[in-house]
């Protein structure tokens, strides 16, 4: 039985098995139309194993994940995170299918995060994706993890042509589309900003995720001086963490250090972003990646952007950290541009940069 549809509807989600997704209503007449494509995206670049299902009209059907939590006081050991991913992989993918109400055979395309990331972790997602592509006889697409973060940000916020701040546990870059690629205008010279917050939180015994704990503690803090390190358009965070930890040892209150860490690191990012905006003459700023969840950060970027007549967009929280939907949507875009992988050429690349990807969609 075909459920009642409104004109223009394409069924998807729990009510939409594959056959029904092919029916579109025009007036009172149901017609066969080209079905919307479904992509299963697999994310496994670092701490998170995620699966997401998106369709080619930009609808998100499911988003499931399981994040490896290191032992108290320890950072991510790549091998341990990879073992975690292998343990949870089938369950997370199964949950994504159940959440979206589709079966494996409904999936038209398999995408995976091909890089950058931690090699043992990347390989778990790649093996899962290759296995599914072979079993289902579906095309396989490798998605650049950073490009996935950017594109979901654009899809979810409606930003058209922004300067992008990609700020996460594994990356810190200021990018903008120019000449068919996301060019890197500035980036960290050492550790990413999320990693800096995580390192400080870990040493100070604040808990996980570090960035969120620092944000909470910072609310009652006041400013103490920390090094401010911008070199041209690039940034350095490692020395700031060392200085903050030194001050912690000397007795400075942890809340004051959290507040000052945020103010210093975020002001550095605001400075570089402002220069990128001035240089490109773009009128939008988009924040993506786990650190985009920080309210003080989006406030600081927002103030700067407003003063320049630019609009600020922040990726919604559920797509800020690593997740499979980023990869599913990235997979749809890459597939649309005709970039598919042969299994033999689907090796992961732990150092694959966003600016190596041709943006052909
Ligand atoms: P990702 O690498 O994109 O999955 O994001 C994880 C990073 O985001 C970690 O470094 C977290 O500490 C950081 N993070 C999460 N929530 C917040 C927050 N509210 N403020 C700052 N950083 C955060
Ligand atoms: Mg990320």
PDB file of N, CA and C in Angstrom, residues 201-303:
ATOM      1  N   UNK A 201      43.459  20.381  29.952  1.00  0.00           N
ATOM      2  CA  UNK A 201      42.405  19.792  30.790  1.00  0.00           C
ATOM      3  C   UNK A 201      42.884  18.488  31.412  1.00  0.00           C
ATOM      4  N   UNK A 202      43.596  17.701  30.630  1.00  0.00           N
ATOM      5  CA  UNK A 202      44.077  16.406  31.109  1.00  0.00           C
ATOM      6  C   UNK A 202      45.062  16.596  32.270  1.00  0.00           C
ATOM      7  N   UNK A 203      46.045  17.479  32.048  1.00  0.00           N
ATOM      8  CA  UNK A 203      47.071  17.709  33.084  1.00  0.00           C
ATOM      9  C   UNK A 203      46.451  18.335  34.334  1.00  0.00           C
ATOM     10  N   UNK A 204      45.408  19.149  34.124  1.00  0.00           N
ATOM     11  CA  UNK A 204      44.782  19.831  35.273  1.00  0.00           C
ATOM     12  C   UNK A 204      43.698  18.957  35.912  1.00  0.00           C
ATOM     13  N   UNK A 205      43.499  17.754  35.365  1.00  0.00           N
ATOM     14  CA  UNK A 205      42.520  16.814  35.937  1.00  0.00           C
ATOM     15  C   UNK A 205      41.081  17.263  35.759  1.00  0.00           C
ATOM     16  N   UNK A 206      40.784  17.917  34.611  1.00  0.00           N
ATOM     17  CA  UNK A 206      39.439  18.498  34.427  1.00  0.00           C
ATOM     18  C   UNK A 206      38.428  17.572  33.773  1.00  0.00           C
ATOM     19  N   UNK A 207      38.857  16.502  33.132  1.00  0.00           N
ATOM     20  CA  UNK A 207      37.879  15.582  32.524  1.00  0.00           C
ATOM     21  C   UNK A 207      37.798  15.685  31.018  1.00  0.00           C
ATOM     22  N   UNK A 208      36.774  15.062  30.467  1.00  0.00           N
ATOM     23  CA  UNK A 208      36.661  14.829  29.029  1.00  0.00           C
ATOM     24  C   UNK A 208      35.269  15.197  28.504  1.00  0.00           C
ATOM     25  N   UNK A 209      35.085  15.782  27.304  1.00  0.00           N
ATOM     26  CA  UNK A 209      36.156  16.300  26.468  1.00  0.00           C
ATOM     27  C   UNK A 209      36.759  17.573  27.055  1.00  0.00           C
ATOM     28  N   UNK A 210      38.073  17.689  26.892  1.00  0.00           N
ATOM     29  CA  UNK A 210      38.816  18.765  27.532  1.00  0.00           C
ATOM     30  C   UNK A 210      38.264  20.144  27.231  1.00  0.00           C
ATOM     31  N   UNK A 211      37.950  20.397  25.950  1.00  0.00           N
ATOM     32  CA  UNK A 211      37.493  21.723  25.538  1.00  0.00           C
ATOM     33  C   UNK A 211      36.235  22.147  26.274  1.00  0.00           C
ATOM     34  N   UNK A 212      35.325  21.201  26.442  1.00  0.00           N
ATOM     35  CA  UNK A 212      34.068  21.546  27.127  1.00  0.00           C
ATOM     36  C   UNK A 212      34.319  21.816  28.609  1.00  0.00           C
ATOM     37  N   UNK A 213      35.226  21.041  29.217  1.00  0.00           N
ATOM     38  CA  UNK A 213      35.545  21.251  30.642  1.00  0.00           C
ATOM     39  C   UNK A 213      36.236  22.600  30.842  1.00  0.00           C
ATOM     40  N   UNK A 214      37.135  22.953  29.900  1.00  0.00           N
ATOM     41  CA  UNK A 214      37.817  24.253  29.987  1.00  0.00           C
ATOM     42  C   UNK A 214      36.771  25.364  29.868  1.00  0.00           C
ATOM     43  N   UNK A 215      35.813  25.196  28.961  1.00  0.00           N
ATOM     44  CA  UNK A 215      34.784  26.222  28.763  1.00  0.00           C
ATOM     45  C   UNK A 215      33.973  26.438  30.057  1.00  0.00           C
ATOM     46  N   UNK A 216      33.622  25.337  30.708  1.00  0.00           N
ATOM     47  CA  UNK A 216      32.835  25.456  31.945  1.00  0.00           C
ATOM     48  C   UNK A 216      33.641  26.153  33.038  1.00  0.00           C
ATOM     49  N   UNK A 217      34.910  25.707  33.213  1.00  0.00           N
ATOM     50  CA  UNK A 217      35.742  26.298  34.269  1.00  0.00           C
ATOM     51  C   UNK A 217      36.031  27.769  33.992  1.00  0.00           C
ATOM     52  N   UNK A 218      36.114  28.128  32.704  1.00  0.00           N
ATOM     53  CA  UNK A 218      36.485  29.504  32.326  1.00  0.00           C
ATOM     54  C   UNK A 218      35.433  30.522  32.753  1.00  0.00           C
ATOM     55  N   UNK A 219      34.199  30.061  32.967  1.00  0.00           N
ATOM     56  CA  UNK A 219      33.108  31.008  33.275  1.00  0.00           C
ATOM     57  C   UNK A 219      33.399  31.830  34.525  1.00  0.00           C
ATOM     58  N   UNK A 220      34.118  31.228  35.486  1.00  0.00           N
ATOM     59  CA  UNK A 220      34.382  31.981  36.717  1.00  0.00           C
ATOM     60  C   UNK A 220      35.832  32.475  36.777  1.00  0.00           C
ATOM     61  N   UNK A 221      36.514  32.502  35.623  1.00  0.00           N
ATOM     62  CA  UNK A 221      37.935  32.874  35.637  1.00  0.00           C
ATOM     63  C   UNK A 221      38.182  34.340  35.291  1.00  0.00           C
ATOM     64  N   UNK A 222      39.400  34.802  35.584  1.00  0.00           N
ATOM     65  CA  UNK A 222      39.808  36.140  35.150  1.00  0.00           C
ATOM     66  C   UNK A 222      41.157  36.031  34.420  1.00  0.00           C
ATOM     67  N   UNK A 223      41.528  37.123  33.736  1.00  0.00           N
ATOM     68  CA  UNK A 223      42.664  37.044  32.815  1.00  0.00           C
ATOM     69  C   UNK A 223      44.024  37.051  33.512  1.00  0.00           C
ATOM     70  N   UNK A 224      44.866  36.115  33.130  1.00  0.00           N
ATOM     71  CA  UNK A 224      46.293  36.182  33.468  1.00  0.00           C
ATOM     72  C   UNK A 224      47.048  36.076  32.137  1.00  0.00           C
ATOM     73  N   UNK A 225      48.237  36.678  32.080  1.00  0.00           N
ATOM     74  CA  UNK A 225      48.898  36.748  30.778  1.00  0.00           C
ATOM     75  C   UNK A 225      49.489  35.394  30.358  1.00  0.00           C
ATOM     76  N   UNK A 226      49.263  35.052  29.084  1.00  0.00           N
ATOM     77  CA  UNK A 226      49.874  33.866  28.475  1.00  0.00           C
ATOM     78  C   UNK A 226      50.486  34.297  27.150  1.00  0.00           C
ATOM     79  N   UNK A 227      51.453  33.533  26.627  1.00  0.00           N
ATOM     80  CA  UNK A 227      52.041  33.925  25.327  1.00  0.00           C
ATOM     81  C   UNK A 227      50.982  33.945  24.228  1.00  0.00           C
ATOM     82  N   UNK A 228      51.130  34.887  23.312  1.00  0.00           N
ATOM     83  CA  UNK A 228      50.199  35.040  22.187  1.00  0.00           C
ATOM     84  C   UNK A 228      51.035  34.830  20.933  1.00  0.00           C
ATOM     85  N   UNK A 229      50.782  33.712  20.189  1.00  0.00           N
ATOM     86  CA  UNK A 229      51.750  33.336  19.154  1.00  0.00           C
ATOM     87  C   UNK A 229      51.105  33.228  17.769  1.00  0.00           C
ATOM     88  N   UNK A 230      51.155  34.347  17.029  1.00  0.00           N
ATOM     89  CA  UNK A 230      50.719  34.353  15.630  1.00  0.00           C
ATOM     90  C   UNK A 230      51.939  34.693  14.790  1.00  0.00           C
ATOM     91  N   UNK A 231      52.224  33.821  13.799  1.00  0.00           N
ATOM     92  CA  UNK A 231      53.385  34.087  12.927  1.00  0.00           C
ATOM     93  C   UNK A 231      52.873  34.231  11.514  1.00  0.00           C
ATOM     94  N   UNK A 232      52.774  35.467  11.026  1.00  0.00           N
ATOM     95  CA  UNK A 232      52.151  35.691   9.720  1.00  0.00           C
ATOM     96  C   UNK A 232      50.696  35.282   9.819  1.00  0.00           C
ATOM     97  N   UNK A 233      50.309  34.271   9.033  1.00  0.00           N
ATOM     98  CA  UNK A 233      48.926  33.780   9.097  1.00  0.00           C
ATOM     99  C   UNK A 233      48.845  32.476   9.899  1.00  0.00           C
ATOM    100  N   UNK A 234      49.972  32.022  10.412  1.00  0.00           N
ATOM    101  CA  UNK A 234      49.966  30.747  11.125  1.00  0.00           C
ATOM    102  C   UNK A 234      49.979  30.942  12.641  1.00  0.00           C
ATOM    103  N   UNK A 235      49.649  29.863  13.325  1.00  0.00           N
ATOM    104  CA  UNK A 235      49.481  29.946  14.772  1.00  0.00           C
ATOM    105  C   UNK A 235      50.251  28.829  15.465  1.00  0.00           C
ATOM    106  N   UNK A 236      50.586  29.064  16.737  1.00  0.00           N
ATOM    107  CA  UNK A 236      51.246  28.020  17.514  1.00  0.00           C
ATOM    108  C   UNK A 236      50.602  27.951  18.898  1.00  0.00           C
ATOM    109  N   UNK A 237      50.232  26.763  19.314  1.00  0.00           N
ATOM    110  CA  UNK A 237      49.524  26.615  20.593  1.00  0.00           C
ATOM    111  C   UNK A 237      50.334  25.856  21.658  1.00  0.00           C
ATOM    112  N   UNK A 238      51.397  25.153  21.223  1.00  0.00           N
ATOM    113  CA  UNK A 238      52.097  24.261  22.157  1.00  0.00           C
ATOM    114  C   UNK A 238      52.708  25.041  23.331  1.00  0.00           C
ATOM    115  N   UNK A 239      53.340  26.181  23.012  1.00  0.00           N
ATOM    116  CA  UNK A 239      54.002  26.967  24.062  1.00  0.00           C
ATOM    117  C   UNK A 239      53.000  27.551  25.052  1.00  0.00           C
ATOM    118  N   UNK A 240      51.816  27.838  24.587  1.00  0.00           N
ATOM    119  CA  UNK A 240      50.786  28.413  25.467  1.00  0.00           C
ATOM    120  C   UNK A 240      50.381  27.376  26.522  1.00  0.00           C
ATOM    121  N   UNK A 241      50.248  26.130  26.079  1.00  0.00           N
ATOM    122  CA  UNK A 241      49.883  25.060  27.031  1.00  0.00           C
ATOM    123  C   UNK A 241      51.002  24.892  28.058  1.00  0.00           C
ATOM    124  N   UNK A 242      52.242  24.882  27.578  1.00  0.00           N
ATOM    125  CA  UNK A 242      53.382  24.734  28.508  1.00  0.00           C
ATOM    126  C   UNK A 242      53.370  25.863  29.540  1.00  0.00           C
ATOM    127  N   UNK A 243      53.145  27.098  29.061  1.00  0.00           N
ATOM    128  CA  UNK A 243      53.140  28.245  29.981  1.00  0.00           C
ATOM    129  C   UNK A 243      51.983  28.142  30.973  1.00  0.00           C
ATOM    130  N   UNK A 244      50.809  27.719  30.483  1.00  0.00           N
ATOM    131  CA  UNK A 244      49.641  27.600  31.372  1.00  0.00           C
ATOM    132  C   UNK A 244      49.897  26.529  32.440  1.00  0.00           C
ATOM    133  N   UNK A 245      50.513  25.418  32.018  1.00  0.00           N
ATOM    134  CA  UNK A 245      50.775  24.340  32.990  1.00  0.00           C
ATOM    135  C   UNK A 245      51.820  24.778  34.015  1.00  0.00           C
ATOM    136  N   UNK A 246      52.790  25.570  33.565  1.00  0.00           N
ATOM    137  CA  UNK A 246      53.797  26.108  34.480  1.00  0.00           C
ATOM    138  C   UNK A 246      53.126  26.997  35.531  1.00  0.00           C
ATOM    139  N   UNK A 247      52.203  27.855  35.055  1.00  0.00           N
ATOM    140  CA  UNK A 247      51.501  28.756  35.993  1.00  0.00           C
ATOM    141  C   UNK A 247      50.614  27.955  36.945  1.00  0.00           C
ATOM    142  N   UNK A 248      50.054  26.869  36.443  1.00  0.00           N
ATOM    143  CA  UNK A 248      49.214  26.016  37.296  1.00  0.00           C
ATOM    144  C   UNK A 248      50.064  25.461  38.448  1.00  0.00           C
ATOM    145  N   UNK A 249      51.270  24.988  38.078  1.00  0.00           N
ATOM    146  CA  UNK A 249      52.190  24.442  39.087  1.00  0.00           C
ATOM    147  C   UNK A 249      52.558  25.498  40.124  1.00  0.00           C
ATOM    148  N   UNK A 250      52.679  26.756  39.653  1.00  0.00           N
ATOM    149  CA  UNK A 250      53.080  27.846  40.548  1.00  0.00           C
ATOM    150  C   UNK A 250      51.911  28.359  41.387  1.00  0.00           C
ATOM    151  N   UNK A 251      50.719  27.801  41.157  1.00  0.00           N
ATOM    152  CA  UNK A 251      49.600  28.135  42.044  1.00  0.00           C
ATOM    153  C   UNK A 251      48.510  29.018  41.453  1.00  0.00           C
ATOM    154  N   UNK A 252      48.613  29.379  40.161  1.00  0.00           N
ATOM    155  CA  UNK A 252      47.530  30.176  39.553  1.00  0.00           C
ATOM    156  C   UNK A 252      46.257  29.325  39.524  1.00  0.00           C
ATOM    157  N   UNK A 253      45.127  29.963  39.787  1.00  0.00           N
ATOM    158  CA  UNK A 253      43.858  29.220  39.853  1.00  0.00           C
ATOM    159  C   UNK A 253      43.521  28.617  38.499  1.00  0.00           C
ATOM    160  N   UNK A 254      43.026  27.388  38.516  1.00  0.00           N
ATOM    161  CA  UNK A 254      42.746  26.671  37.271  1.00  0.00           C
ATOM    162  C   UNK A 254      41.686  27.398  36.437  1.00  0.00           C
ATOM    163  N   UNK A 255      40.690  28.030  37.104  1.00  0.00           N
ATOM    164  CA  UNK A 255      39.641  28.758  36.351  1.00  0.00           C
ATOM    165  C   UNK A 255      40.253  29.934  35.593  1.00  0.00           C
ATOM    166  N   UNK A 256      41.211  30.624  36.246  1.00  0.00           N
ATOM    167  CA  UNK A 256      41.847  31.775  35.592  1.00  0.00           C
ATOM    168  C   UNK A 256      42.634  31.310  34.368  1.00  0.00           C
ATOM    169  N   UNK A 257      43.262  30.145  34.491  1.00  0.00           N
ATOM    170  CA  UNK A 257      44.044  29.638  33.357  1.00  0.00           C
ATOM    171  C   UNK A 257      43.126  29.178  32.229  1.00  0.00           C
ATOM    172  N   UNK A 258      41.988  28.576  32.576  1.00  0.00           N
ATOM    173  CA  UNK A 258      41.025  28.167  31.545  1.00  0.00           C
ATOM    174  C   UNK A 258      40.517  29.395  30.796  1.00  0.00           C
ATOM    175  N   UNK A 259      40.148  30.411  31.547  1.00  0.00           N
ATOM    176  CA  UNK A 259      39.645  31.648  30.931  1.00  0.00           C
ATOM    177  C   UNK A 259      40.706  32.248  30.009  1.00  0.00           C
ATOM    178  N   UNK A 260      41.939  32.310  30.498  1.00  0.00           N
ATOM    179  CA  UNK A 260      43.008  32.960  29.741  1.00  0.00           C
ATOM    180  C   UNK A 260      43.429  32.136  28.531  1.00  0.00           C
ATOM    181  N   UNK A 261      43.391  30.813  28.691  1.00  0.00           N
ATOM    182  CA  UNK A 261      43.686  29.937  27.539  1.00  0.00           C
ATOM    183  C   UNK A 261      42.700  30.217  26.417  1.00  0.00           C
ATOM    184  N   UNK A 262      41.413  30.252  26.768  1.00  0.00           N
ATOM    185  CA  UNK A 262      40.379  30.511  25.759  1.00  0.00           C
ATOM    186  C   UNK A 262      40.571  31.885  25.128  1.00  0.00           C
ATOM    187  N   UNK A 263      40.720  32.913  25.988  1.00  0.00           N
ATOM    188  CA  UNK A 263      40.823  34.276  25.448  1.00  0.00           C
ATOM    189  C   UNK A 263      42.020  34.387  24.508  1.00  0.00           C
ATOM    190  N   UNK A 264      43.143  33.783  24.893  1.00  0.00           N
ATOM    191  CA  UNK A 264      44.366  33.917  24.105  1.00  0.00           C
ATOM    192  C   UNK A 264      44.267  33.123  22.798  1.00  0.00           C
ATOM    193  N   UNK A 265      43.938  31.842  22.911  1.00  0.00           N
ATOM    194  CA  UNK A 265      43.889  30.998  21.701  1.00  0.00           C
ATOM    195  C   UNK A 265      42.819  31.516  20.730  1.00  0.00           C
ATOM    196  N   UNK A 266      41.667  31.891  21.257  1.00  0.00           N
ATOM    197  CA  UNK A 266      40.582  32.316  20.376  1.00  0.00           C
ATOM    198  C   UNK A 266      40.886  33.683  19.747  1.00  0.00           C
ATOM    199  N   UNK A 267      41.536  34.574  20.513  1.00  0.00           N
ATOM    200  CA  UNK A 267      41.896  35.886  19.941  1.00  0.00           C
ATOM    201  C   UNK A 267      42.877  35.698  18.780  1.00  0.00           C
ATOM    202  N   UNK A 268      43.799  34.748  18.921  1.00  0.00           N
ATOM    203  CA  UNK A 268      44.748  34.462  17.831  1.00  0.00           C
ATOM    204  C   UNK A 268      43.990  34.018  16.582  1.00  0.00           C
ATOM    205  N   UNK A 269      43.009  33.136  16.788  1.00  0.00           N
ATOM    206  CA  UNK A 269      42.224  32.635  15.645  1.00  0.00           C
ATOM    207  C   UNK A 269      41.377  33.748  15.028  1.00  0.00           C
ATOM    208  N   UNK A 270      40.862  34.631  15.874  1.00  0.00           N
ATOM    209  CA  UNK A 270      40.075  35.761  15.362  1.00  0.00           C
ATOM    210  C   UNK A 270      40.968  36.650  14.485  1.00  0.00           C
ATOM    211  N   UNK A 271      42.195  36.897  14.946  1.00  0.00           N
ATOM    212  CA  UNK A 271      43.106  37.768  14.192  1.00  0.00           C
ATOM    213  C   UNK A 271      43.369  37.211  12.785  1.00  0.00           C
ATOM    214  N   UNK A 272      43.683  35.927  12.714  1.00  0.00           N
ATOM    215  CA  UNK A 272      44.004  35.315  11.417  1.00  0.00           C
ATOM    216  C   UNK A 272      42.759  35.265  10.523  1.00  0.00           C
ATOM    217  N   UNK A 273      41.624  34.963  11.134  1.00  0.00           N
ATOM    218  CA  UNK A 273      40.378  34.909  10.352  1.00  0.00           C
ATOM    219  C   UNK A 273      40.035  36.284   9.792  1.00  0.00           C
ATOM    220  N   UNK A 274      40.259  37.306  10.590  1.00  0.00           N
ATOM    221  CA  UNK A 274      39.957  38.663  10.115  1.00  0.00           C
ATOM    222  C   UNK A 274      40.827  39.010   8.909  1.00  0.00           C
ATOM    223  N   UNK A 275      42.085  38.614   8.970  1.00  0.00           N
ATOM    224  CA  UNK A 275      42.961  38.904   7.823  1.00  0.00           C
ATOM    225  C   UNK A 275      42.521  38.124   6.585  1.00  0.00           C
ATOM    226  N   UNK A 276      42.073  36.869   6.792  1.00  0.00           N
ATOM    227  CA  UNK A 276      41.589  36.065   5.651  1.00  0.00           C
ATOM    228  C   UNK A 276      40.345  36.705   5.047  1.00  0.00           C
ATOM    229  N   UNK A 277      39.472  37.227   5.906  1.00  0.00           N
ATOM    230  CA  UNK A 277      38.263  37.905   5.411  1.00  0.00           C
ATOM    231  C   UNK A 277      38.638  39.144   4.596  1.00  0.00           C
ATOM    232  N   UNK A 278      39.585  39.913   5.131  1.00  0.00           N
ATOM    233  CA  UNK A 278      40.004  41.145   4.455  1.00  0.00           C
ATOM    234  C   UNK A 278      40.628  40.803   3.103  1.00  0.00           C
ATOM    235  N   UNK A 279      41.427  39.757   3.077  1.00  0.00           N
ATOM    236  CA  UNK A 279      42.132  39.386   1.858  1.00  0.00           C
ATOM    237  C   UNK A 279      41.180  38.872   0.783  1.00  0.00           C
ATOM    238  N   UNK A 280      40.215  38.046   1.190  1.00  0.00           N
ATOM    239  CA  UNK A 280      39.332  37.408   0.196  1.00  0.00           C
ATOM    240  C   UNK A 280      38.092  38.236  -0.105  1.00  0.00           C
ATOM    241  N   UNK A 281      37.817  39.210   0.768  1.00  0.00           N
ATOM    242  CA  UNK A 281      36.625  40.046   0.632  1.00  0.00           C
ATOM    243  C   UNK A 281      35.340  39.215   0.730  1.00  0.00           C
ATOM    244  N   UNK A 282      35.403  38.087   1.426  1.00  0.00           N
ATOM    245  CA  UNK A 282      34.183  37.278   1.604  1.00  0.00           C
ATOM    246  C   UNK A 282      33.360  37.881   2.739  1.00  0.00           C
ATOM    247  N   UNK A 283      32.093  37.514   2.745  1.00  0.00           N
ATOM    248  CA  UNK A 283      31.165  38.145   3.698  1.00  0.00           C
ATOM    249  C   UNK A 283      30.549  37.150   4.668  1.00  0.00           C
ATOM    250  N   UNK A 284      31.165  35.961   4.752  1.00  0.00           N
ATOM    251  CA  UNK A 284      30.652  34.943   5.670  1.00  0.00           C
ATOM    252  C   UNK A 284      31.824  34.256   6.377  1.00  0.00           C
ATOM    253  N   UNK A 285      31.579  33.890   7.632  1.00  0.00           N
ATOM    254  CA  UNK A 285      32.539  33.057   8.367  1.00  0.00           C
ATOM    255  C   UNK A 285      31.778  31.824   8.843  1.00  0.00           C
ATOM    256  N   UNK A 286      32.399  30.667   8.676  1.00  0.00           N
ATOM    257  CA  UNK A 286      31.765  29.410   9.101  1.00  0.00           C
ATOM    258  C   UNK A 286      32.689  28.689  10.078  1.00  0.00           C
ATOM    259  N   UNK A 287      32.163  28.342  11.248  1.00  0.00           N
ATOM    260  CA  UNK A 287      32.946  27.573  12.224  1.00  0.00           C
ATOM    261  C   UNK A 287      32.549  26.109  12.163  1.00  0.00           C
ATOM    262  N   UNK A 288      33.535  25.239  11.954  1.00  0.00           N
ATOM    263  CA  UNK A 288      33.277  23.791  11.947  1.00  0.00           C
ATOM    264  C   UNK A 288      34.328  23.073  12.793  1.00  0.00           C
ATOM    265  N   UNK A 289      34.011  21.810  13.171  1.00  0.00           N
ATOM    266  CA  UNK A 289      34.917  21.032  14.018  1.00  0.00           C
ATOM    267  C   UNK A 289      34.477  21.143  15.474  1.00  0.00           C
ATOM    268  N   UNK A 290      34.995  20.240  16.303  1.00  0.00           N
ATOM    269  CA  UNK A 290      34.540  20.113  17.693  1.00  0.00           C
ATOM    270  C   UNK A 290      34.611  21.394  18.513  1.00  0.00           C
ATOM    271  N   UNK A 291      35.644  22.228  18.277  1.00  0.00           N
ATOM    272  CA  UNK A 291      35.815  23.440  19.082  1.00  0.00           C
ATOM    273  C   UNK A 291      34.755  24.499  18.719  1.00  0.00           C
ATOM    274  N   UNK A 292      34.099  24.319  17.556  1.00  0.00           N
ATOM    275  CA  UNK A 292      33.020  25.242  17.151  1.00  0.00           C
ATOM    276  C   UNK A 292      31.874  25.215  18.157  1.00  0.00           C
ATOM    277  N   UNK A 293      31.827  24.168  19.007  1.00  0.00           N
ATOM    278  CA  UNK A 293      30.770  24.077  20.025  1.00  0.00           C
ATOM    279  C   UNK A 293      30.962  25.117  21.129  1.00  0.00           C
ATOM    280  N   UNK A 294      32.150  25.746  21.195  1.00  0.00           N
ATOM    281  CA  UNK A 294      32.459  26.675  22.284  1.00  0.00           C
ATOM    282  C   UNK A 294      31.750  28.028  22.092  1.00  0.00           C
ATOM    283  N   UNK A 295      30.921  28.383  23.061  1.00  0.00           N
ATOM    284  CA  UNK A 295      30.083  29.592  22.943  1.00  0.00           C
ATOM    285  C   UNK A 295      30.924  30.875  22.947  1.00  0.00           C
ATOM    286  N   UNK A 296      31.947  30.907  23.787  1.00  0.00           N
ATOM    287  CA  UNK A 296      32.798  32.106  23.837  1.00  0.00           C
ATOM    288  C   UNK A 296      33.512  32.300  22.496  1.00  0.00           C
ATOM    289  N   UNK A 297      33.899  31.206  21.895  1.00  0.00           N
ATOM    290  CA  UNK A 297      34.597  31.286  20.610  1.00  0.00           C
ATOM    291  C   UNK A 297      33.677  31.877  19.537  1.00  0.00           C
ATOM    292  N   UNK A 298      32.452  31.330  19.430  1.00  0.00           N
ATOM    293  CA  UNK A 298      31.561  31.840  18.381  1.00  0.00           C
ATOM    294  C   UNK A 298      31.176  33.291  18.672  1.00  0.00           C
ATOM    295  N   UNK A 299      31.138  33.637  19.971  1.00  0.00           N
ATOM    296  CA  UNK A 299      30.838  35.041  20.308  1.00  0.00           C
ATOM    297  C   UNK A 299      31.963  35.957  19.808  1.00  0.00           C
ATOM    298  N   UNK A 300      33.215  35.566  20.075  1.00  0.00           N
ATOM    299  CA  UNK A 300      34.359  36.405  19.664  1.00  0.00           C
ATOM    300  C   UNK A 300      34.439  36.534  18.141  1.00  0.00           C
ATOM    301  N   UNK A 301      34.254  35.415  17.444  1.00  0.00           N
ATOM    302  CA  UNK A 301      34.278  35.457  15.976  1.00  0.00           C
ATOM    303  C   UNK A 301      33.125  36.329  15.475  1.00  0.00           C
ATOM    304  N   UNK A 302      31.968  36.175  16.126  1.00  0.00           N
ATOM    305  CA  UNK A 302      30.771  36.936  15.726  1.00  0.00           C
ATOM    306  C   UNK A 302      30.980  38.437  15.837  1.00  0.00           C
ATOM    307  N   UNK A 303      31.636  38.865  16.909  1.00  0.00           N
ATOM    308  CA  UNK A 303      31.866  40.309  17.104  1.00  0.00           C
ATOM    309  C   UNK A 303      32.771  40.841  15.985  1.00  0.00           C
TER     310      UNK A 303
END
